[in-house]
Each structure stands twice: as C-alpha cells, then as structure tokens.
Coordinates of C-alpha atoms in Angstrom, one line a residue:
Chain A
M1 CA 12.3 1.5 -54.8
S2 CA 12.4 4.2 -58.2
S3 CA 15.3 6.6 -57.3
P4 CA 15.2 8.9 -61.0
T5 CA 11.8 11.0 -59.3
S6 CA 14.3 11.3 -56.4
T7 CA 15.8 15.0 -57.5
L8 CA 13.0 18.5 -58.9
S9 CA 14.0 18.1 -62.5
A10 CA 13.8 14.3 -62.8
A11 CA 10.3 14.8 -60.8
P12 CA 8.3 15.7 -64.1
R13 CA 8.6 12.0 -65.8
S14 CA 5.8 11.3 -67.5
G15 CA 5.1 7.4 -67.5
P16 CA 2.6 5.0 -69.4
G17 CA 0.5 5.7 -66.3
A18 CA 0.4 9.1 -66.5
T19 CA -2.3 8.8 -69.2
A20 CA -4.9 8.5 -67.4
A21 CA -4.5 12.3 -66.0
K22 CA -7.0 12.4 -63.2
K23 CA -6.5 15.7 -62.3
A24 CA -8.4 17.0 -58.6
K25 CA -11.4 19.3 -59.0
V26 CA -9.4 23.1 -59.1
R27 CA -10.5 25.5 -57.2
P28 CA -11.0 30.0 -57.9
G29 CA -8.2 30.4 -55.0
G30 CA -6.3 28.0 -57.4
R31 CA -5.9 24.9 -54.6
R32 CA -7.0 21.4 -55.7
R33 CA -9.5 19.7 -53.3
T34 CA -8.9 16.3 -53.0
N35 CA -11.2 15.2 -50.5
G36 CA -11.2 11.8 -50.9
A37 CA -7.1 11.1 -51.7
A38 CA -7.2 12.4 -48.6
Y39 CA -9.7 10.9 -46.5
I40 CA -8.7 6.7 -48.1
M41 CA -5.0 8.2 -46.0
L42 CA -6.0 9.6 -43.0
S43 CA -8.0 5.9 -41.9
P44 CA -5.1 4.7 -40.5
W45 CA -5.2 7.4 -38.7
I46 CA -8.9 8.3 -37.8
L47 CA -9.7 4.9 -37.0
G48 CA -6.4 4.4 -34.1
T49 CA -6.8 8.5 -33.1
V50 CA -11.4 7.8 -32.2
G51 CA -10.1 3.6 -31.3
V52 CA -7.1 3.7 -29.6
L53 CA -6.6 7.0 -28.1
L54 CA -9.8 8.9 -28.4
L55 CA -12.2 6.7 -27.3
P56 CA -9.9 4.6 -24.6
L57 CA -9.2 8.3 -22.9
L58 CA -13.4 9.0 -22.3
Y59 CA -13.6 4.6 -21.4
S60 CA -10.8 5.5 -18.3
L61 CA -12.8 8.3 -17.0
Y62 CA -16.0 6.4 -17.0
L63 CA -13.8 3.8 -15.3
S64 CA -12.4 5.5 -12.7
F65 CA -16.1 6.5 -11.4
T66 CA -16.9 2.2 -11.5
Q67 CA -15.0 -0.8 -9.6
Y68 CA -14.1 -2.9 -11.6
D69 CA -12.6 -6.4 -11.8
L70 CA -12.9 -7.7 -15.2
L71 CA -14.8 -10.4 -14.8
S72 CA -18.0 -8.9 -13.9
Q73 CA -20.1 -5.7 -15.4
P74 CA -18.0 -2.1 -14.5
H75 CA -20.8 -0.7 -11.6
W76 CA -20.6 2.8 -10.4
V77 CA -19.7 4.3 -7.4
G78 CA -19.0 7.6 -7.9
L79 CA -16.3 9.4 -6.6
Q80 CA -15.4 6.3 -4.1
N81 CA -12.1 5.3 -5.6
Y82 CA -11.3 9.0 -5.7
R83 CA -12.1 9.9 -2.1
E84 CA -10.6 6.3 -1.4
M85 CA -6.8 7.5 -2.4
F86 CA -6.5 10.5 -0.2
T87 CA -9.0 9.2 2.9
A88 CA -8.3 5.0 3.5
D89 CA -5.5 4.0 1.5
P90 CA -2.0 4.8 3.0
R91 CA 0.6 2.6 0.8
F92 CA -1.3 5.4 -2.1
V93 CA 0.1 8.4 -0.4
H94 CA 3.5 6.3 -0.2
S95 CA 3.7 5.5 -3.4
V96 CA 3.1 9.8 -4.0
W97 CA 5.9 10.7 -1.5
V98 CA 7.7 8.0 -2.6
T99 CA 7.6 9.2 -6.3
V100 CA 7.6 13.2 -5.5
Q101 CA 10.3 12.5 -3.5
Y102 CA 12.6 10.9 -6.4
V103 CA 11.8 13.4 -8.8
I104 CA 12.5 16.5 -6.5
A105 CA 16.3 14.0 -6.8
S106 CA 16.4 12.5 -10.2
A107 CA 15.4 15.1 -12.5
P108 CA 17.4 18.2 -11.3
L109 CA 21.0 15.9 -11.0
K110 CA 20.5 14.9 -14.3
L111 CA 20.5 18.2 -15.7
L112 CA 22.8 19.4 -13.7
M113 CA 25.2 16.2 -14.8
A114 CA 23.8 17.1 -18.5
L115 CA 24.7 20.8 -18.7
G116 CA 28.2 19.9 -17.7
V117 CA 29.0 17.7 -20.1
A118 CA 27.5 19.8 -22.7
L119 CA 29.4 22.6 -20.6
L120 CA 32.6 21.0 -21.5
L121 CA 32.1 19.3 -25.2
A122 CA 30.8 22.9 -26.3
K123 CA 33.3 23.8 -28.0
P124 CA 35.0 22.1 -31.6
R125 CA 37.8 19.4 -30.6
R126 CA 38.9 17.1 -31.9
G127 CA 36.9 13.7 -31.4
Q128 CA 33.7 15.5 -31.0
G129 CA 30.9 14.1 -32.5
L130 CA 32.6 10.5 -31.0
Y131 CA 32.6 11.4 -27.7
R132 CA 29.1 13.2 -28.0
A133 CA 27.4 9.7 -29.4
L134 CA 28.9 7.7 -26.6
F135 CA 27.8 10.1 -23.8
Y136 CA 24.2 9.6 -25.6
L137 CA 25.3 6.2 -25.2
P138 CA 23.1 4.5 -21.8
S139 CA 20.0 7.3 -22.2
L140 CA 20.1 4.3 -25.4
L141 CA 20.5 1.2 -23.1
G142 CA 19.9 2.9 -19.8
T143 CA 16.0 1.7 -19.9
S144 CA 16.3 -2.5 -20.5
V145 CA 16.1 -4.7 -18.5
A146 CA 19.5 -6.6 -19.1
I147 CA 21.1 -2.7 -17.6
A148 CA 18.8 -2.5 -15.1
I149 CA 19.6 -6.2 -13.9
V150 CA 23.3 -4.3 -14.0
W151 CA 22.8 -1.4 -12.3
Q152 CA 21.8 -4.1 -9.0
G153 CA 24.5 -5.9 -9.7
T154 CA 26.9 -2.8 -10.1
F155 CA 25.7 -1.4 -6.1
D156 CA 26.1 -4.5 -4.3
V157 CA 26.7 -5.1 -2.2
N158 CA 30.4 -6.5 -2.5
G159 CA 29.7 -5.0 -6.5
P160 CA 32.6 -2.9 -7.7
F161 CA 31.1 0.4 -6.6
N162 CA 32.2 -0.7 -3.2
Q163 CA 34.7 -3.0 -4.5
F164 CA 36.2 1.2 -5.6
L165 CA 34.8 2.9 -2.6
N166 CA 37.2 -0.1 -0.9
L167 CA 39.7 1.4 -2.3
F168 CA 39.6 4.4 -0.5
G169 CA 39.2 2.5 3.0
I170 CA 35.3 4.0 2.8
K171 CA 33.3 1.0 3.8
G172 CA 29.4 0.8 0.8
G173 CA 26.9 -0.2 2.6
A174 CA 24.2 -2.9 0.7
W175 CA 22.9 -0.3 -0.9
V176 CA 20.1 -1.8 -3.7
S177 CA 18.2 -3.8 -0.2
D178 CA 17.9 -0.5 2.4
P179 CA 15.7 0.8 1.6
S180 CA 16.8 3.9 2.7
T181 CA 19.3 3.4 0.0
V182 CA 17.6 2.5 -2.4
R183 CA 16.2 4.8 -4.2
W184 CA 19.2 6.6 -4.3
V185 CA 20.4 4.4 -7.2
I186 CA 17.2 4.3 -9.1
V187 CA 17.8 8.2 -9.0
G188 CA 21.9 6.9 -10.0
L189 CA 21.0 5.1 -13.3
A190 CA 18.1 8.5 -13.9
M191 CA 21.7 10.1 -13.7
W192 CA 23.0 7.7 -15.6
Q193 CA 21.1 8.3 -19.0
F194 CA 22.0 12.0 -19.3
G195 CA 22.1 12.1 -22.9
A196 CA 18.5 13.3 -25.1
P197 CA 19.0 16.6 -22.9
M198 CA 22.9 16.7 -23.2
V199 CA 21.9 17.0 -26.9
I200 CA 19.3 19.4 -26.8
F201 CA 22.0 21.6 -24.6
L202 CA 23.5 21.2 -26.9
A203 CA 22.4 22.8 -29.5
G204 CA 21.6 25.6 -27.0
L205 CA 24.7 26.4 -26.2
K206 CA 25.0 26.4 -30.0
Q207 CA 22.7 29.5 -30.4
I208 CA 24.6 32.0 -27.9
P209 CA 26.0 34.6 -29.8
R210 CA 29.9 35.2 -29.4
E211 CA 29.4 38.2 -29.0
L212 CA 28.7 38.0 -26.2
Y213 CA 31.4 36.4 -24.9
E214 CA 33.1 38.7 -25.3
A215 CA 31.8 41.6 -25.0
A216 CA 31.3 40.3 -21.5
E217 CA 35.3 39.5 -22.1
V218 CA 36.6 43.5 -23.1
D219 CA 34.4 44.4 -20.1
G220 CA 36.5 42.2 -17.9
A221 CA 34.5 39.5 -16.8
G222 CA 35.6 36.1 -15.0
T223 CA 34.3 32.5 -17.0
W224 CA 32.5 32.2 -13.9
R225 CA 30.3 35.5 -14.8
R226 CA 30.5 34.7 -17.9
F227 CA 28.6 31.4 -17.5
W228 CA 26.4 33.3 -14.2
S229 CA 25.5 36.4 -16.7
I230 CA 25.3 34.9 -20.2
T231 CA 25.1 31.2 -20.9
L232 CA 22.2 30.5 -18.1
P233 CA 20.2 33.4 -18.5
A234 CA 20.5 32.6 -22.9
L235 CA 20.2 28.0 -21.3
S236 CA 16.9 28.6 -19.4
P237 CA 14.6 28.3 -21.7
V238 CA 16.0 25.1 -23.4
I239 CA 16.2 24.6 -18.8
L240 CA 12.6 24.7 -19.0
F241 CA 12.0 23.0 -21.8
N242 CA 14.1 19.5 -19.9
L243 CA 13.0 20.3 -16.7
V244 CA 9.9 19.5 -17.3
V245 CA 10.1 17.3 -19.5
E246 CA 12.0 15.0 -17.3
M247 CA 10.0 16.1 -14.4
I248 CA 6.9 14.3 -16.3
G249 CA 9.1 11.2 -17.8
A250 CA 11.1 10.8 -13.7
F251 CA 7.0 11.0 -12.5
Q252 CA 6.7 7.5 -14.8
A253 CA 8.8 5.9 -14.5
F254 CA 8.8 2.2 -13.7
T255 CA 11.3 -0.3 -15.3
P256 CA 14.0 0.9 -12.6
A257 CA 11.6 0.4 -9.8
Q258 CA 9.8 -2.9 -10.9
L259 CA 14.5 -3.9 -12.1
V260 CA 16.3 -2.3 -9.2
G261 CA 13.8 -2.8 -6.7
D262 CA 12.5 -6.1 -6.2
G263 CA 9.5 -5.6 -8.5
Q264 CA 6.5 -4.8 -5.4
G265 CA 7.6 -1.8 -4.4
G266 CA 10.3 -3.2 -1.8
P267 CA 12.3 -3.6 0.2
V268 CA 9.6 -1.9 3.4
D269 CA 8.4 -0.6 0.2
S270 CA 11.3 1.7 -0.3
T271 CA 10.5 1.5 -4.9
L272 CA 7.2 1.7 -4.4
F273 CA 6.5 4.5 -6.9
Y274 CA 3.1 5.7 -8.1
T275 CA 3.6 3.4 -12.0
L276 CA 4.0 0.3 -10.5
Y277 CA 1.5 0.3 -7.6
L278 CA -0.4 1.9 -10.3
Y279 CA 0.2 -1.5 -11.7
Q280 CA -0.5 -3.6 -9.3
K281 CA -4.4 -2.5 -8.3
A282 CA -4.8 -2.6 -12.3
F283 CA -3.2 -6.3 -13.2
T284 CA -2.4 -7.7 -9.5
E285 CA -5.8 -7.1 -7.6
Q286 CA -7.3 -6.3 -10.9
Q287 CA -9.5 -3.1 -9.5
M288 CA -9.6 -1.4 -12.5
G289 CA -11.6 1.1 -11.3
Y290 CA -9.5 1.8 -8.9
A291 CA -6.1 1.8 -11.7
A292 CA -8.5 4.3 -13.3
A293 CA -8.7 7.0 -11.2
M294 CA -5.5 6.8 -10.5
A295 CA -4.2 7.8 -13.9
W296 CA -6.7 10.3 -14.6
V297 CA -5.0 11.8 -10.4
L298 CA -1.4 11.1 -11.5
I299 CA -2.2 13.2 -14.9
L300 CA -4.3 15.8 -13.5
G301 CA -1.0 16.2 -10.3
L302 CA 1.4 15.9 -13.2
S303 CA -0.8 19.3 -14.8
V304 CA -1.0 20.9 -12.9
L305 CA 3.3 21.1 -12.2
T306 CA 3.6 21.2 -15.2
G307 CA 1.5 24.4 -15.2
L308 CA 3.1 25.9 -12.1
L309 CA 7.1 24.7 -14.1
F310 CA 5.4 27.2 -17.1
W311 CA 4.3 29.7 -14.5
S312 CA 7.3 29.8 -12.9
S313 CA 9.1 30.2 -15.4
R314 CA 8.7 34.2 -16.2
F315 CA 10.4 34.8 -12.6
W316 CA 13.9 32.8 -14.1
V317 CA 13.2 32.8 -17.4
H318 CA 14.8 35.1 -20.3
Y319 CA 13.6 34.8 -23.8
G320 CA 16.4 36.8 -25.9
D321 CA 15.1 39.3 -28.7
Chain N
M1 CA 49.6 30.6 -13.5
T2 CA 47.2 33.5 -15.2
A3 CA 49.7 36.1 -16.4
N4 CA 51.6 33.2 -17.8
T5 CA 48.4 31.6 -19.6
L6 CA 47.3 34.9 -21.0
N7 CA 50.7 36.2 -23.9
P8 CA 49.7 33.0 -25.4
R9 CA 45.9 32.9 -25.7
R10 CA 45.7 36.6 -26.2
L11 CA 48.0 35.8 -29.8
D12 CA 45.7 32.6 -30.1
S13 CA 43.1 34.3 -30.5
S14 CA 44.2 35.6 -34.1
E15 CA 44.0 33.1 -35.9
R16 CA 41.6 30.7 -34.0
P17 CA 37.6 30.8 -33.6
R18 CA 37.7 32.9 -31.0
S19 CA 33.9 30.3 -29.7
E20 CA 37.1 28.5 -28.8
R21 CA 37.9 30.6 -25.8
R22 CA 34.8 30.2 -24.1
G23 CA 34.5 29.0 -20.8
L24 CA 35.5 25.9 -20.2
A25 CA 37.5 25.8 -23.7
R26 CA 41.1 27.3 -21.7
L27 CA 42.1 23.5 -20.9
R28 CA 44.3 23.1 -23.0
P29 CA 43.2 20.3 -25.4
A30 CA 45.5 17.2 -24.1
L31 CA 43.5 17.5 -20.4
W32 CA 41.1 18.3 -22.2
H33 CA 41.1 14.9 -23.6
V34 CA 41.7 13.6 -20.0
I35 CA 38.7 14.9 -18.3
V36 CA 36.1 13.4 -21.1
L37 CA 38.4 10.0 -21.7
V38 CA 38.3 9.9 -17.6
L39 CA 34.8 10.8 -17.1
L40 CA 33.3 8.4 -20.8
L41 CA 34.7 5.6 -18.0
F42 CA 33.3 5.3 -15.1
L43 CA 30.3 6.5 -17.1
L44 CA 30.0 3.5 -19.4
Y45 CA 30.9 1.5 -16.7
P46 CA 28.9 -0.7 -16.0
V47 CA 28.8 -1.6 -19.4
L48 CA 32.1 -2.7 -19.9
W49 CA 31.6 -4.8 -16.3
M50 CA 29.0 -6.0 -18.4
V51 CA 30.0 -7.2 -21.3
G52 CA 33.1 -8.3 -19.6
S53 CA 31.7 -10.0 -17.0
S54 CA 29.6 -12.7 -19.2
F55 CA 33.3 -13.9 -20.3
K56 CA 33.4 -14.9 -16.4
P57 CA 32.5 -17.5 -13.6
T58 CA 30.2 -16.6 -12.0
Q59 CA 31.4 -16.1 -8.4
A60 CA 34.5 -14.6 -10.5
I61 CA 31.4 -11.5 -11.5
I62 CA 30.9 -9.3 -8.1
S63 CA 33.9 -9.5 -6.6
T64 CA 35.9 -8.4 -8.6
L65 CA 36.5 -4.1 -9.9
S66 CA 38.2 -5.5 -13.2
P67 CA 35.7 -5.2 -16.7
W68 CA 38.5 -7.9 -18.2
P69 CA 38.1 -11.7 -17.2
K70 CA 40.3 -14.2 -16.6
H71 CA 39.7 -16.5 -18.1
F72 CA 37.2 -16.4 -20.9
A73 CA 35.0 -18.7 -20.3
G74 CA 32.1 -18.8 -23.4
S75 CA 30.3 -21.2 -21.9
N76 CA 27.6 -18.9 -19.9
Y77 CA 26.4 -18.0 -23.7
S78 CA 26.0 -21.3 -24.0
T79 CA 24.2 -22.0 -20.4
G80 CA 22.4 -18.8 -21.1
W81 CA 20.5 -19.6 -23.6
Q82 CA 18.9 -22.7 -22.6
G83 CA 16.6 -19.8 -20.8
S84 CA 14.8 -21.0 -18.0
A85 CA 11.5 -23.9 -17.4
G86 CA 11.9 -24.4 -21.3
T87 CA 11.9 -21.7 -23.3
T88 CA 15.3 -20.6 -24.8
F89 CA 16.6 -17.3 -25.4
S90 CA 16.2 -18.4 -29.1
T91 CA 12.0 -17.9 -28.6
Y92 CA 13.3 -14.4 -26.7
F93 CA 15.2 -13.1 -29.2
L94 CA 12.7 -14.3 -32.2
N95 CA 9.7 -12.4 -30.6
S96 CA 11.4 -9.4 -29.8
V97 CA 12.6 -9.1 -33.8
L98 CA 8.7 -9.4 -34.7
I99 CA 7.6 -7.3 -32.4
S100 CA 9.7 -4.7 -33.1
V101 CA 9.8 -4.8 -37.0
G102 CA 6.8 -4.4 -37.1
A103 CA 6.5 -1.9 -35.4
V104 CA 9.0 -0.3 -37.5
I105 CA 7.5 -1.4 -40.1
G106 CA 3.0 0.1 -38.6
N107 CA 4.6 3.7 -38.0
L108 CA 7.2 3.7 -40.9
A109 CA 3.5 3.1 -43.0
S110 CA 1.6 4.7 -41.0
C111 CA 3.2 7.8 -39.8
S112 CA 4.6 8.5 -43.5
V113 CA 1.6 8.6 -45.2
T114 CA -1.1 10.9 -41.8
A115 CA 1.6 13.1 -42.0
Y116 CA 1.2 13.5 -46.6
A117 CA -1.5 14.1 -46.7
M118 CA -2.2 16.9 -43.3
A119 CA 1.2 18.8 -45.4
R120 CA 0.3 18.5 -48.2
L121 CA -3.5 17.9 -49.5
E122 CA -6.6 19.9 -49.3
F123 CA -10.0 18.5 -48.5
R124 CA -12.8 19.0 -45.2
G125 CA -11.6 19.5 -42.0
R126 CA -7.8 19.4 -42.3
A127 CA -7.8 21.8 -39.7
L128 CA -9.4 20.4 -36.7
V129 CA -7.2 16.8 -38.1
T130 CA -4.5 18.8 -38.0
G131 CA -4.9 20.3 -34.8
L132 CA -5.9 16.8 -32.8
A133 CA -2.3 15.0 -34.2
I134 CA -0.3 17.4 -33.3
G135 CA -3.0 17.8 -30.0
M136 CA -2.1 13.1 -29.0
L137 CA 1.6 14.3 -28.4
L138 CA 0.0 15.7 -25.3
M139 CA -2.0 11.8 -25.5
P140 CA -0.8 10.4 -21.1
K141 CA -0.2 7.4 -21.7
E142 CA -0.9 6.0 -18.8
V143 CA -4.1 7.0 -18.6
L144 CA -4.9 5.2 -21.6
L145 CA -3.4 1.6 -19.9
I146 CA -6.1 0.4 -18.3
P147 CA -8.9 1.3 -21.1
Q148 CA -6.7 -0.4 -23.9
Y149 CA -5.7 -3.2 -22.9
L150 CA -9.5 -3.6 -21.6
L151 CA -10.0 -2.9 -25.9
F152 CA -7.9 -6.2 -26.0
H153 CA -9.3 -8.0 -24.2
K154 CA -12.1 -7.4 -25.7
L155 CA -11.0 -8.6 -28.8
G156 CA -9.2 -11.0 -27.6
W157 CA -5.4 -10.9 -29.0
V158 CA -4.0 -10.5 -25.3
D159 CA -1.6 -13.1 -24.8
T160 CA -1.0 -12.1 -28.5
D161 CA 1.1 -9.8 -30.5
L162 CA -1.3 -7.7 -31.8
P163 CA -1.2 -4.3 -29.3
L164 CA 1.6 -4.7 -29.9
I165 CA 2.3 -4.0 -33.8
V166 CA -1.3 -3.4 -35.0
P167 CA -1.6 -0.2 -32.9
K168 CA 1.8 1.0 -35.2
F169 CA -0.2 0.2 -38.4
L170 CA -2.8 3.4 -37.1
A171 CA -0.3 6.5 -36.4
V172 CA -1.4 6.8 -32.9
D173 CA 2.7 7.3 -32.3
A174 CA 2.1 10.8 -32.6
F175 CA 4.9 12.1 -31.5
F176 CA 6.3 10.4 -34.9
V177 CA 3.0 11.9 -36.7
F178 CA 4.7 15.5 -36.3
L179 CA 8.2 15.2 -37.2
N180 CA 7.2 13.7 -40.4
L181 CA 4.7 15.7 -40.7
Q182 CA 6.9 18.8 -39.3
F183 CA 9.4 17.9 -41.5
M184 CA 7.4 17.1 -45.2
R185 CA 6.8 21.0 -44.7
G186 CA 9.8 22.2 -45.2
L187 CA 10.0 20.6 -48.8
P188 CA 9.0 23.8 -51.2
R189 CA 5.3 22.9 -53.0
E190 CA 6.3 23.1 -56.4
L191 CA 7.5 19.8 -56.3
D192 CA 3.6 18.4 -55.8
E193 CA 2.8 20.8 -58.3
A194 CA 5.2 19.9 -60.8
A195 CA 4.1 16.5 -59.8
A196 CA 0.8 17.3 -60.7
L197 CA 0.8 19.4 -64.3
D198 CA 2.3 16.2 -65.2
G199 CA -0.5 14.2 -64.2
C200 CA 0.4 12.5 -60.7
G201 CA -2.4 12.1 -58.3
P202 CA -2.2 12.0 -54.1
F203 CA -0.8 8.9 -54.3
R204 CA 2.1 8.5 -56.8
T205 CA 2.9 12.4 -56.2
F206 CA 3.7 10.8 -51.6
R207 CA 5.3 7.3 -53.9
Y208 CA 7.6 9.1 -55.4
I209 CA 8.3 12.8 -54.7
L210 CA 7.8 13.8 -51.3
L211 CA 8.8 9.5 -50.4
P212 CA 11.6 9.4 -51.1
L213 CA 12.8 13.1 -49.9
I214 CA 11.4 12.5 -46.4
R215 CA 14.3 9.6 -45.9
P216 CA 15.5 10.9 -42.8
A217 CA 12.7 11.0 -40.9
M218 CA 12.2 8.0 -42.0
A219 CA 15.4 7.2 -41.1
T220 CA 14.8 8.3 -37.5
T221 CA 11.2 6.9 -36.9
A222 CA 13.1 3.9 -37.9
I223 CA 15.9 3.6 -35.6
F224 CA 13.9 5.0 -32.8
T225 CA 10.6 2.9 -33.0
F226 CA 12.8 -0.5 -32.6
I227 CA 14.7 0.8 -30.4
W228 CA 11.7 2.5 -27.9
T229 CA 10.0 -0.9 -28.9
W230 CA 13.1 -3.5 -27.9
N231 CA 13.4 -1.8 -24.4
D232 CA 9.9 -1.4 -23.9
Y233 CA 9.4 -4.0 -21.0
F234 CA 6.0 -2.4 -19.9
S235 CA 3.1 -3.1 -22.4
Q236 CA 5.2 -6.7 -22.7
L237 CA 4.7 -7.8 -19.2
I238 CA 1.3 -7.0 -19.5
Y239 CA 0.1 -8.7 -23.2
L240 CA 2.4 -11.4 -23.2
N241 CA 1.4 -14.3 -21.0
S242 CA 2.0 -17.7 -22.2
P243 CA 5.9 -18.6 -22.3
D244 CA 6.2 -19.1 -26.0
K245 CA 4.9 -15.3 -26.9
Q246 CA 7.7 -13.8 -24.6
T247 CA 10.1 -11.0 -25.4
L248 CA 13.9 -10.6 -24.1
P249 CA 13.3 -7.7 -21.7
V250 CA 10.6 -10.4 -20.3
G251 CA 12.5 -14.0 -21.0
L252 CA 15.7 -12.0 -19.1
R253 CA 13.4 -10.9 -15.3
M254 CA 12.3 -14.4 -15.7
F255 CA 15.4 -15.6 -16.5
L256 CA 16.7 -12.8 -13.4
D257 CA 13.4 -14.7 -10.8
A258 CA 14.0 -19.1 -11.9
T259 CA 17.6 -19.2 -11.0
S260 CA 17.3 -15.6 -7.6
G261 CA 20.0 -14.3 -9.3
S262 CA 22.5 -17.2 -9.1
E263 CA 23.5 -17.8 -11.9
L264 CA 25.6 -14.2 -13.5
G265 CA 27.2 -14.9 -15.3
P266 CA 24.4 -17.0 -17.7
M267 CA 22.9 -14.0 -16.7
F268 CA 25.4 -11.1 -17.9
A269 CA 25.4 -12.9 -20.9
M270 CA 22.2 -13.2 -22.0
A271 CA 21.7 -8.8 -21.3
T272 CA 24.8 -8.7 -22.6
V273 CA 23.4 -10.4 -26.7
S274 CA 19.5 -8.0 -25.4
L275 CA 21.4 -5.2 -25.8
A276 CA 23.7 -6.7 -29.4
P277 CA 21.0 -5.1 -31.6
L278 CA 21.3 -1.6 -29.4
F279 CA 24.4 -1.0 -29.7
A280 CA 24.8 -2.7 -33.2
L281 CA 22.4 0.2 -34.4
F282 CA 25.3 2.5 -32.9
V283 CA 27.6 2.2 -34.5
F284 CA 26.2 2.2 -38.1
F285 CA 23.5 5.1 -36.3
Q286 CA 24.7 7.1 -34.1
R287 CA 25.1 10.6 -36.3
N288 CA 21.4 9.4 -37.2
L289 CA 20.8 9.3 -33.2
V290 CA 22.4 12.7 -31.7
Q291 CA 20.7 14.5 -35.3
G292 CA 17.5 13.2 -33.8
I293 CA 17.7 14.5 -30.6
A294 CA 19.1 17.7 -31.8
T295 CA 17.1 18.2 -34.5
T296 CA 13.5 17.8 -32.3
G297 CA 14.0 17.3 -28.7
F298 CA 12.8 14.8 -27.7
K299 CA 14.3 11.7 -25.2
G300 CA 15.4 8.8 -25.4

C-alpha cells in the first residue's frame, strides 16, 4: 500500500504514469463525464443487482403462483398457494400466531433492556467504554449456533437457571421441553442481545440538550418526571427506529427457533416460527412455490405493520424543532 | 436522605459538568460500578458457564451452577475435535475461515469500488443507479431465498462455497455499499480534482486517493461481514450438504445431533472454539465495533 498519498498535500504527486494524462472530457458545467470508467467499476454491482437480486425477486413472485418441486417444471396454479395458506393449512396459521406472539413479547422487552442499560451507562464514568463494549458482547455472539446450544443447557431442567432458582427455594420447570415455556426461553435469548439498540439509545441520549434538564430541575421536576417529560419524548424517534428494526428482525428469527426448539418446530409445534415453517416447506417438503408465496405474505405483512408503526408514530413520536 | 444529599450535590455542580447529575447519575460512583458489574455477571453468565464447562467432565456440567471447574480436563477439546461421523472440527473450522475470509474480501473489493463510482463519478444514469442501490437496502432476504437457491442450483453451485462467496464480489450487500457511499460523500471533492489535474484517471484516483481515506468504513465492513458470515447458520445449512463442506455452525449442529446431547463436555469445548475468533475480534476491535453501530445505526 503506497501510503504517501494518504494526505492532501502528498496527493498531487507526479509519478511516471502521470504523463499518460488521459483526461476525461470536460463538460460545460466543468464536471468531467467518465461514463466508461464508471460503468466498468459498476459492472459487478450491476450484475449482482440484476442477476442476484432483481430477477430472483421477479422470479419468486412468479413461483408463488406455481407448484414446483425442483424435479418437474413449475406448474401455474394461480392463487391456489395463497388460498391454501389461509384456508387449508392450520400449521401455517399456527406458525403466524407463534411468530406474532414472539414478536410482541421479544421486541418491546428487548428495547426495555436496551433502554435501561443505556440510561445506566449514559453518564461519563470511568470504564464506561469497556462496560459498553461488554454489554454489547452478547449481541456479537448471540446469533451463533454455539450460544443457542449453551442457552438450551442453561435452561435445562437441572441447568444453572433452575439451580439459581433453587437457591431461593423455587422449583423451576423443564423450560425447554415444556411447550408452554419454550417460547419464553427463546424470547430470553432475543432480550439477551440488546446491544445494538442499546448503542443507538446511547447515541440518542447524548443528543438531548442539557438545558432541558437544567430548566426542569429549576422548576422542581424530580428524576421520574424528567424521565417521562424530557428523556422519553426526546428519545421517541430513536425508539421508533429501534422498534421497526427489532420488529422486522424478530419476524425473521430462524436460528433460535431451530436450535433451542427441536428443529422441527416442536415440542408440539410450539416453536414453529414462520421462517422455520417456510424452510420446512421449501427444503424438506420441496414445495418451492408454496414457500415462495409464504415469503411474499411475510413481506407484505411486514410492510403493512411497518406502515402502521410509522402511521402511529404521529401520536407518540416527537421530533425536536 | 434527600436533605442530606442535597448540599454536597449543590457544591458539586459548580465544578463538575452538569450532565453528570442527570437521572440515575445521582447514584454514587461506587454503587454504580457495583450495579453495572452485577448486571454484567448475570448477562455474561452463559458465556462464562460455557467456557468453564468446556473444561469439566460431562456429568459435572449441567448440575453445577459455578462456571469454575474443580478439576481441569482438557480432554474435552481433543475428544470434541474428532467431530462426528469421521469429519473433524479441523474441516469445519477451515471451511468457516475460508467462507468468512472470502466474503470479507468480496465485500471490501466490490462495495468500495461501487461506492466510489456512485459517489464520485459523473455518468449517465447516475441518479437511477444510486437510488436503486439505496432501495436495495429494503430488499427482503426471505423473498430471495428460494429463487437464489434455484439459481445456484441451476448453476451447479449447491454444495460448494460459491453461493456464499461469489455474490459478495457483486456488491449485493446493500448495507455495506451504503456505508461506503455515505463515508465517501463526506470526503472533500478537492482531493479528486487535485488528482485529476495531476493526470490521475478514475481508477488511480480511487486506488491512491480515496482508498486510503476510507479505511474506517472498510474496517467496519470487514468486521461485520466477518461476524455475520461466521455466525450465518441459515445459508450455510441450505447450500452445504456433504460433510467435508460443512462449516462450524452446521458442524456443531451435526455434533449435537450425533451425540444427542450426551457429550456436553466436548460439545461446550467446540462451542467455545467456534466463538474464539469472535472473542479475539472483540478484544482487538471493541472500539470499532461499538462505534460502527453508533454511527450507522444498524443491528449487529
């Protein structure tokens, strides 16, 4: 790496190649057009965007109206996949319900954790940077298979979580194999990874003008009052952002459902998350058309929900002037 | 209580920055540290337990709360490393490294060049191209899952590393294109103009002027590409079938299935091994990591 060019003063160095001086055409505006070079540089992106993103997007829309098992040609069936989902597939409806419950529990709880820790870390204290990084560590590790396995062990009947409860004389259940609690174990794993929203909350807290707090204090507002009347409203745009990101992420949860549950959606379909069911349809049952239709339903649902969140924001999000 | 603490605080306020007194800041520093440390202990317990248990004999793992092993047994590592059904963790580890490094190189090369062209070059269709690139941020990966699988299936790439690496060289991770684009827009245009006066074409300007300056964006790109690829269970599960192609996440899962959870010691040892590179990244780049999130506001 030739480092001398890394500063402005060193940049206009005339090297042996500079004599070539292949200047681009100068347009009346003074700006140079460099069509050729630009298209060459963009060619990988164009190939990727058209070939790996846009065409597959269209193709998946087409597939969603077909039956396709990878072996024979796709067979056009119109809206049948979509109809079947909502009228003839109780597992699909169940998977929607499981996922919605998971999202409603995990996204707000995770944000609550993130906000709590962010408030705690918001002030300049020694070791703050290191603490912040350590609180972020679970987010770094949390999506891995290793942690999912360890998480399962932690909440085993005889695992450390129940051992800990034992210290207080509480007898814990078989959290992972009990269909009524396994989802909470997965919600816990999601909450555990609160690092990203925490860092964003911290950045948001820094933006709140100090004068607001000083004025409130002069007016005799207590800690809670200041939190409700200053911190929360000022943070509301950041809360909206985090809520949208976490909601979308939660709807797409796959690894925890596949690994903390038994991988098939059990026990008794209690971990049949949407993406897990989609995966089963596509790669276990080879129903590519049906799975493509499921993906489109997910995306349409997410768009509607995101739209609703943004619409609702006019009632609770305050943008500072 | 409040009456007692009122006065010292009033005194403090004259010499300390006032922000210190906001909200929970009233807590005394020592108490604050204790609270933070206790929270961290609970939070990081599963990780400590995993690392500690990887040195315990299997029967002592589930039933003990303390992460600290009474007798250190390194044998879990040698047992676990043998893997399952004849495939060792050397294979898994090597494959994971290969795919992750390939993805990092791909993203670094393609996203920086793409972002440069969009941020700095004048060409026909520029507005369309840049708008499209940003629009790709909203592209839902679930919808692409099946058609992309079919595409790579047609190309005969299933059960090779290609579907996991080649797209990275085509700048399909819109997020990193956007990151580099935004970073480059923040650099003064005079740099390019000076270089052009000196006879640098776009390629040399990119190579010698911009590339050295976008290192922070490149670092963020590299770190997060590595972490996400390293942990990416889903696509590796879909695209890799034969045992000798498997990566760590899939290998761990297969090990779990093969032993049906009976060999927890080796299991935890291999779980620790699979996270070791992430620990290392964390130790060396914790500042970049947290700043990367803070400045760009995306999930990690």
